[in-house]
PDB file of C-alpha atoms in Angstrom:
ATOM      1  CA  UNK A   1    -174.106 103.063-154.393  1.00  0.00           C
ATOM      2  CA  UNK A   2    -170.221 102.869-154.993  1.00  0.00           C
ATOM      3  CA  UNK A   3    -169.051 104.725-151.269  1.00  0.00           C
ATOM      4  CA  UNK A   4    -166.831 107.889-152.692  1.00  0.00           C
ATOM      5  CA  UNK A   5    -164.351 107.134-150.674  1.00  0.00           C
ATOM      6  CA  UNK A   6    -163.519 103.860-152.320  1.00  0.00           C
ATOM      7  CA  UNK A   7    -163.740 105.916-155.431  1.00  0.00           C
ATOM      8  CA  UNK A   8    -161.416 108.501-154.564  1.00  0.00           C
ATOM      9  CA  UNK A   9    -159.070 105.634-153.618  1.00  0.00           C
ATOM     10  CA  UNK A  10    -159.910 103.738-157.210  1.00  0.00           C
ATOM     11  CA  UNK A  11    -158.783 106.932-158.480  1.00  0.00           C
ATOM     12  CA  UNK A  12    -155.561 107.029-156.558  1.00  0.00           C
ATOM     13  CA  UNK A  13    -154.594 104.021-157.148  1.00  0.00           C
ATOM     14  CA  UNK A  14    -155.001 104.228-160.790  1.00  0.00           C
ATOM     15  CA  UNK A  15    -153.394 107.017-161.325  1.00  0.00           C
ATOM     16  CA  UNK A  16    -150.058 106.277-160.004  1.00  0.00           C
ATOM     17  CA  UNK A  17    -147.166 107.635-158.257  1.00  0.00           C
ATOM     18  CA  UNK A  18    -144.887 110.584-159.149  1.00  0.00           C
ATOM     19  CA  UNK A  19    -144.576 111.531-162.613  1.00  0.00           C
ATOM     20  CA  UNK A  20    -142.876 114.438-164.282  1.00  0.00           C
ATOM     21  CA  UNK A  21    -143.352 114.494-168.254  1.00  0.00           C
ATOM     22  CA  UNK A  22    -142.492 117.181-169.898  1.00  0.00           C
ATOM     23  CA  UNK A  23    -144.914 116.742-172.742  1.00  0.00           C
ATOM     24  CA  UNK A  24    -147.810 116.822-169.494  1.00  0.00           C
ATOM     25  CA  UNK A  25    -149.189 120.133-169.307  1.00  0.00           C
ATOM     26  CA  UNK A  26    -149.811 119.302-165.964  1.00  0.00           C
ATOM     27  CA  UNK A  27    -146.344 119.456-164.741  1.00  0.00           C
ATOM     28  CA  UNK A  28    -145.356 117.232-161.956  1.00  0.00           C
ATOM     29  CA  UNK A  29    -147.790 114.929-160.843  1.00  0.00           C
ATOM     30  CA  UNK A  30    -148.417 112.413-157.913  1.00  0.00           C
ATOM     31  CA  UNK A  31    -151.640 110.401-157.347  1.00  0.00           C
ATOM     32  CA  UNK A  32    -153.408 112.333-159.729  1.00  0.00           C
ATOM     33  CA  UNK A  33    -152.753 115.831-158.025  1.00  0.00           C
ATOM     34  CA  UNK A  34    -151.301 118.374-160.020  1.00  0.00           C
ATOM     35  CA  UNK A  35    -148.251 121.015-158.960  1.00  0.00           C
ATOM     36  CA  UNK A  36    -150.461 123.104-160.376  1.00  0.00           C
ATOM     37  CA  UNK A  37    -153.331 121.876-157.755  1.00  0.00           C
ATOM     38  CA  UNK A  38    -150.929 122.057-154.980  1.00  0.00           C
ATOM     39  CA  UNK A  39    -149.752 125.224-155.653  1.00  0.00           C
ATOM     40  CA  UNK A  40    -153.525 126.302-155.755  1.00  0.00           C
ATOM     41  CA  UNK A  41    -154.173 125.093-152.675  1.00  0.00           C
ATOM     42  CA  UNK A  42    -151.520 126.312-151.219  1.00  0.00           C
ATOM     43  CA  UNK A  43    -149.803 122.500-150.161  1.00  0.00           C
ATOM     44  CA  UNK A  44    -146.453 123.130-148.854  1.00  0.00           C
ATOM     45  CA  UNK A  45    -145.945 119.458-147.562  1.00  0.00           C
ATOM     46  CA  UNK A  46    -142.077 119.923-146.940  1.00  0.00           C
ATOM     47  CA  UNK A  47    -142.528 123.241-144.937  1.00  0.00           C
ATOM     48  CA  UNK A  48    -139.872 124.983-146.891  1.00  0.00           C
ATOM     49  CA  UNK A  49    -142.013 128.046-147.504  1.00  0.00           C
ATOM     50  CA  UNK A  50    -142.372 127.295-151.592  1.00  0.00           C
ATOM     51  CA  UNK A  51    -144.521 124.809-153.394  1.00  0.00           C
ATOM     52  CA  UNK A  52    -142.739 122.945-155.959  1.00  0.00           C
ATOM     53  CA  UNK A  53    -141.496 119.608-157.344  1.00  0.00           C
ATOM     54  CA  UNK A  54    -140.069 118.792-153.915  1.00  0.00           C
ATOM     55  CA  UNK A  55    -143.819 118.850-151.957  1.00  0.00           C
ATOM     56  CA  UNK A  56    -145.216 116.609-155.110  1.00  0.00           C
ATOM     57  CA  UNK A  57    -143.118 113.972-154.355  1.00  0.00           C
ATOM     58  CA  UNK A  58    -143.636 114.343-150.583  1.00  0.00           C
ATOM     59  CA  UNK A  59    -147.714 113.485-151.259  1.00  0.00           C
ATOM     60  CA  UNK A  60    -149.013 110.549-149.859  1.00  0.00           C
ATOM     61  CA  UNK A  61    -151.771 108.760-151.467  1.00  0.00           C
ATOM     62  CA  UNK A  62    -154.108 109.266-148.409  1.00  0.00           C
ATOM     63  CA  UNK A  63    -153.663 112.964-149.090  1.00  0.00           C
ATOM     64  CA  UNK A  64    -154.013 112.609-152.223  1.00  0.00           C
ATOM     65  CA  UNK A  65    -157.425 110.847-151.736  1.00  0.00           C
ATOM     66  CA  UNK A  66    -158.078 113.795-149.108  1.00  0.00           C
ATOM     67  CA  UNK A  67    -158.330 116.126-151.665  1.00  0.00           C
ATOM     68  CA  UNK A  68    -160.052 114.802-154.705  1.00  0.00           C
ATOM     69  CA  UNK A  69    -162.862 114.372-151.659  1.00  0.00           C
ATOM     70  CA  UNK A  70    -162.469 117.749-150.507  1.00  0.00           C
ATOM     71  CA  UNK A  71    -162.108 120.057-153.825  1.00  0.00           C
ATOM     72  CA  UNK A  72    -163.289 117.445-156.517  1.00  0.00           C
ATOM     73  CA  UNK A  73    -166.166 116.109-155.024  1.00  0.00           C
ATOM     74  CA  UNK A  74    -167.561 118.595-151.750  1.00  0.00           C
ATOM     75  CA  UNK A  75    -166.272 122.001-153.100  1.00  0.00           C
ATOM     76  CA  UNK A  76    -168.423 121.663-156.488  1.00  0.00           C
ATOM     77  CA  UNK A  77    -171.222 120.303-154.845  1.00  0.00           C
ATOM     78  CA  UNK A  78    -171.075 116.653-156.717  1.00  0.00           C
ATOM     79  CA  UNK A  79    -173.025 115.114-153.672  1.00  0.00           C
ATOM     80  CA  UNK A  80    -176.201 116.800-154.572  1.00  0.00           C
ATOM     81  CA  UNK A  81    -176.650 114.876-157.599  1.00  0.00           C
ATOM     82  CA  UNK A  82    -178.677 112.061-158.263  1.00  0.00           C
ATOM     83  CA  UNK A  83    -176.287 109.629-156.613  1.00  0.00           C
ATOM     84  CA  UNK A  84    -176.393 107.685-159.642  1.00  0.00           C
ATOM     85  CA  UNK A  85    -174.527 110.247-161.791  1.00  0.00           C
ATOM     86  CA  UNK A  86    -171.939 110.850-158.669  1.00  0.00           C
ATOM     87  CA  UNK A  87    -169.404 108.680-159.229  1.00  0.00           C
ATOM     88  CA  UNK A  88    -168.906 109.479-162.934  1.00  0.00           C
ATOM     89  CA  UNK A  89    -169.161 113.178-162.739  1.00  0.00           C
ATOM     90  CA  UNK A  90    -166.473 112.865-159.598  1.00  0.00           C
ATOM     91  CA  UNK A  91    -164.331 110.628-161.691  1.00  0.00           C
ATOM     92  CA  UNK A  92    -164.676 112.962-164.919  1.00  0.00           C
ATOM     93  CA  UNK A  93    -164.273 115.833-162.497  1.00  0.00           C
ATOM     94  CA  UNK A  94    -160.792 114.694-161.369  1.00  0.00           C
ATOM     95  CA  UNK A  95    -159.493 114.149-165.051  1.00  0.00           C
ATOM     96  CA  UNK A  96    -161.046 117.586-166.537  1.00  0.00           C
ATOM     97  CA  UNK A  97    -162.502 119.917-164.261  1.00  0.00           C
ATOM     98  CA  UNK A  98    -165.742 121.346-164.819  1.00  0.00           C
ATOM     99  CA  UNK A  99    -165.811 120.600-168.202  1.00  0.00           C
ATOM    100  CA  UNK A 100    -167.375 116.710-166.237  1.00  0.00           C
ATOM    101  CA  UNK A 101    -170.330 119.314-165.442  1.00  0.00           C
ATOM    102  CA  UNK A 102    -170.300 121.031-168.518  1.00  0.00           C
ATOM    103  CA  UNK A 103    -171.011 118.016-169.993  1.00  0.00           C
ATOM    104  CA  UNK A 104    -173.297 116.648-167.612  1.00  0.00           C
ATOM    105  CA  UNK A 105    -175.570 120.390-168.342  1.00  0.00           C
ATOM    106  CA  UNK A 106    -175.667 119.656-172.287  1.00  0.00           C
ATOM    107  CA  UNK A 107    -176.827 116.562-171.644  1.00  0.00           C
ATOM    108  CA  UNK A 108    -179.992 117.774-169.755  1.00  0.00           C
ATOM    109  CA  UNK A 109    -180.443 120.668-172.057  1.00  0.00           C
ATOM    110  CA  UNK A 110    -180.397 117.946-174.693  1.00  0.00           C
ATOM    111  CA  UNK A 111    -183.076 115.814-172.509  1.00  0.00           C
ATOM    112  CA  UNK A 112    -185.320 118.913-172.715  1.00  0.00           C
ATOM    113  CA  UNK A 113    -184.158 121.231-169.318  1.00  0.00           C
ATOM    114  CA  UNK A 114    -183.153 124.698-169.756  1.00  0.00           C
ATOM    115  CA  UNK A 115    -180.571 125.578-168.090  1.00  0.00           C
ATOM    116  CA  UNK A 116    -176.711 127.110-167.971  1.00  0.00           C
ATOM    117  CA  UNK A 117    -174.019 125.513-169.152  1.00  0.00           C
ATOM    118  CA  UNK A 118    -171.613 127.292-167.089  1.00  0.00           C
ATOM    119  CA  UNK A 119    -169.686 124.030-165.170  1.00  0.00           C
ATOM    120  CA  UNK A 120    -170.968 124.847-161.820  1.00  0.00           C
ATOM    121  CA  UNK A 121    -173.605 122.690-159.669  1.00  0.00           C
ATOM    122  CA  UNK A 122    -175.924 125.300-158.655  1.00  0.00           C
ATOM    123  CA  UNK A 123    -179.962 124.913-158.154  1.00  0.00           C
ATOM    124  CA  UNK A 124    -180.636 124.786-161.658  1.00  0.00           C
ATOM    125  CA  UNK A 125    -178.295 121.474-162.976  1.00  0.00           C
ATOM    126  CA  UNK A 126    -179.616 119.987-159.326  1.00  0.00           C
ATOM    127  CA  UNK A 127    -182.835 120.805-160.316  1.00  0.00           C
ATOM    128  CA  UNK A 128    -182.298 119.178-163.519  1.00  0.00           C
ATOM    129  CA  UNK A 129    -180.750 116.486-162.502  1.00  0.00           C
ATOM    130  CA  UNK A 130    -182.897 115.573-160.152  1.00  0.00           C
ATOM    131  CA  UNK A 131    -185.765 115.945-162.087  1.00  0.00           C
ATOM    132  CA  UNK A 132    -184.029 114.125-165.397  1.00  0.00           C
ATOM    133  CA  UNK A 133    -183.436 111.332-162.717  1.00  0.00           C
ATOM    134  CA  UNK A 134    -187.181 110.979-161.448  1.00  0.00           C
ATOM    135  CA  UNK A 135    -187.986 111.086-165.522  1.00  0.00           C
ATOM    136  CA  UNK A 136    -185.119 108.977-167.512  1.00  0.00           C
ATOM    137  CA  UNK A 137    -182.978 107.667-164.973  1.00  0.00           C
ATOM    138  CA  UNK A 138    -181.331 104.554-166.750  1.00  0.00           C
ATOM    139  CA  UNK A 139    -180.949 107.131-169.871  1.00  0.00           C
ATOM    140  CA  UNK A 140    -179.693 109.758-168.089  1.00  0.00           C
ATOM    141  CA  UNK A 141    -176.827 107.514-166.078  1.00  0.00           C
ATOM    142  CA  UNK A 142    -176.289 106.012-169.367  1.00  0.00           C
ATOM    143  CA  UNK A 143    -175.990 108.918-171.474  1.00  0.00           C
ATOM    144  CA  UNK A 144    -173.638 111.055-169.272  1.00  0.00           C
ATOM    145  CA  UNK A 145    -171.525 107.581-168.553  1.00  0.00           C
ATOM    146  CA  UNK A 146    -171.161 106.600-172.583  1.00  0.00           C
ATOM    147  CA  UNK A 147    -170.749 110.464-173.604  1.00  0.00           C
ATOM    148  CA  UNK A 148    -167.869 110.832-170.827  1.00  0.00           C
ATOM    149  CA  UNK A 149    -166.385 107.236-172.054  1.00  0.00           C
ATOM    150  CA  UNK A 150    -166.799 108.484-175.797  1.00  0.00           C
ATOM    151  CA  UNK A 151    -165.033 111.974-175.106  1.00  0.00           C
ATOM    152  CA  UNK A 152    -162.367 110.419-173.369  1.00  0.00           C
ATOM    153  CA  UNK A 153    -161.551 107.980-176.135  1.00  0.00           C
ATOM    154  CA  UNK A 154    -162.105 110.301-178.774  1.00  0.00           C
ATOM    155  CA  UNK A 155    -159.526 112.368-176.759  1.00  0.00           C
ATOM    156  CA  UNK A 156    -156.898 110.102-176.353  1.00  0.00           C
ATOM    157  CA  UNK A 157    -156.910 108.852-180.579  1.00  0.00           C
ATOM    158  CA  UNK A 158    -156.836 112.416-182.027  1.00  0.00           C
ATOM    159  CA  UNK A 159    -154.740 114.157-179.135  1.00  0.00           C
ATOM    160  CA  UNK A 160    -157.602 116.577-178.511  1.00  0.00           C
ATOM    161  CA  UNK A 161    -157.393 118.392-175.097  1.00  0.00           C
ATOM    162  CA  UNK A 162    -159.775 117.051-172.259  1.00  0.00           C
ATOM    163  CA  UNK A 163    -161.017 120.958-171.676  1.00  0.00           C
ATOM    164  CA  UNK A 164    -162.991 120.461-175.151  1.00  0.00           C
ATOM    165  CA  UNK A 165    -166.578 119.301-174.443  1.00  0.00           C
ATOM    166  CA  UNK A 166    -168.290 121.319-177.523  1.00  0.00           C
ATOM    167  CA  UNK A 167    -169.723 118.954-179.374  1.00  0.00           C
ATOM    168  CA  UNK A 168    -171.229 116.438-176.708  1.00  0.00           C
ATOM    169  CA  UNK A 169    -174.211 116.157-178.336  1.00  0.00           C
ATOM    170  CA  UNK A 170    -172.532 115.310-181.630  1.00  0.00           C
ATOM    171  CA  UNK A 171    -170.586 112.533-179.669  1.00  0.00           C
ATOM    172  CA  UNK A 172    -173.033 111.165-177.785  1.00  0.00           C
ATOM    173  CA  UNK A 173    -175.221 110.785-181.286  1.00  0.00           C
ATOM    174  CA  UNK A 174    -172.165 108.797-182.804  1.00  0.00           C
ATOM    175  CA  UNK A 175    -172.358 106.868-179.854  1.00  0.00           C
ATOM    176  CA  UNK A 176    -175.869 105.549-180.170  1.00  0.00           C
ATOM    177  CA  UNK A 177    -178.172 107.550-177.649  1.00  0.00           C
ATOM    178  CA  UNK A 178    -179.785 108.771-180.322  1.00  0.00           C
ATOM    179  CA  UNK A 179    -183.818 108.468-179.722  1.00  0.00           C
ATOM    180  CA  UNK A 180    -183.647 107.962-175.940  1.00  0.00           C
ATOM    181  CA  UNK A 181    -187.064 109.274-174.599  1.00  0.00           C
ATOM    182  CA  UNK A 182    -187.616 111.433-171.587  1.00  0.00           C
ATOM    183  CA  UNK A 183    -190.932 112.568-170.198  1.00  0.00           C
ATOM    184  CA  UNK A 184    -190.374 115.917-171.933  1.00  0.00           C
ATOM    185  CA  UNK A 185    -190.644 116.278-175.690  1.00  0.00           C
ATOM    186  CA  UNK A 186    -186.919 116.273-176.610  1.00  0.00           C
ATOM    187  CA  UNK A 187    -184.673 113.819-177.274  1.00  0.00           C
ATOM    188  CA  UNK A 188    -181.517 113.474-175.715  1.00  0.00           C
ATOM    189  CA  UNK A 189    -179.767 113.746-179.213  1.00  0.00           C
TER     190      UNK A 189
END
């Protein structure tokens, strides 16, 4: 398996240094990590009692990596999946949130599971997972890895927001899974 660390670091790295665009709802941005983020999380990296623009550009990619480990990948609880699905749903989780487990849950609801689709990793998507793993799992890796590449690209040409993950079924079907067999009855599309 990819080591997460390396990921996080992948992820760094592609992301870039400091940006500020004001047509990016995310505001000021270094390394992937949001003002917004920082400001969550309470980062005030210059000690001067606020967090703003100022503590963005004071990030250093190490820190950076520090906490897509910490509150992308521990804090929701990506390590309990099938490590096969890990580094996507981290990767997705970075870039949108839980909407990368929202995605991940319609998925196994398509394969047959029933479960939430409420963007948390509790017992029932581990469950799931796990179990779609043991049952499908080159479809299942495959599925969530082309829906997540489909969304994104789908995304980017009509200028949709990354937060809408509605109609992964209907993009993973225009993506070809359609017919990929599980041991339960369903399809995954």
């Amino acid at each position: 398996m990819h080591n997460i660390r390396q990921l996080a670091e992948e992820i760094v790295a592609r992301e870039g240094g400091f940006v500020n665009d004001p047509n990016d709802p995310g505001g000021a941005t270094n390394f992937g990590v949001t003002i917004h983020t920082m400001r969550r999380l309470g980062l005030d990296l210059t000690g001067d009692g606020a967090v703003d623009i100022n503590d963005v550009r004071a990030m250093t990619q190490a820190q950076a990596v520090d906490i897509f480990l910490e509150h992308y990948f521990q804090s929701p609880g990506i390590g309990g999946l099938p490590e096969m699905l890990q580094p996507s749903v981290f990767d997705m989780y970075v870039n949108s949130g839980s909407n990368a487990v929202r995605i991940l849950q319609r998925l196994l609801i398509e394969m047959g599971y029933d479960i939430d689709v409420d963007g948390a990793i509790g017992p029932q998507t581990l469950r799931a997972a796990n179990a779609a793993a043991l049952a499908a799992p080159d479809h299942l890796a495959d599925a969530y890895g082309i829906a997540r590449r489909t969304i994104i690209t789908c995304w980017a040409t009509a200028g949709r927001p990354a937060a809408d993950t509605h109609g992964v079924a209907a993009v993973a079907k225009g993506a070809g899974l359609r017919g990929l067999k599980t041991s339960s009855p369903r399809a995954i599309v």
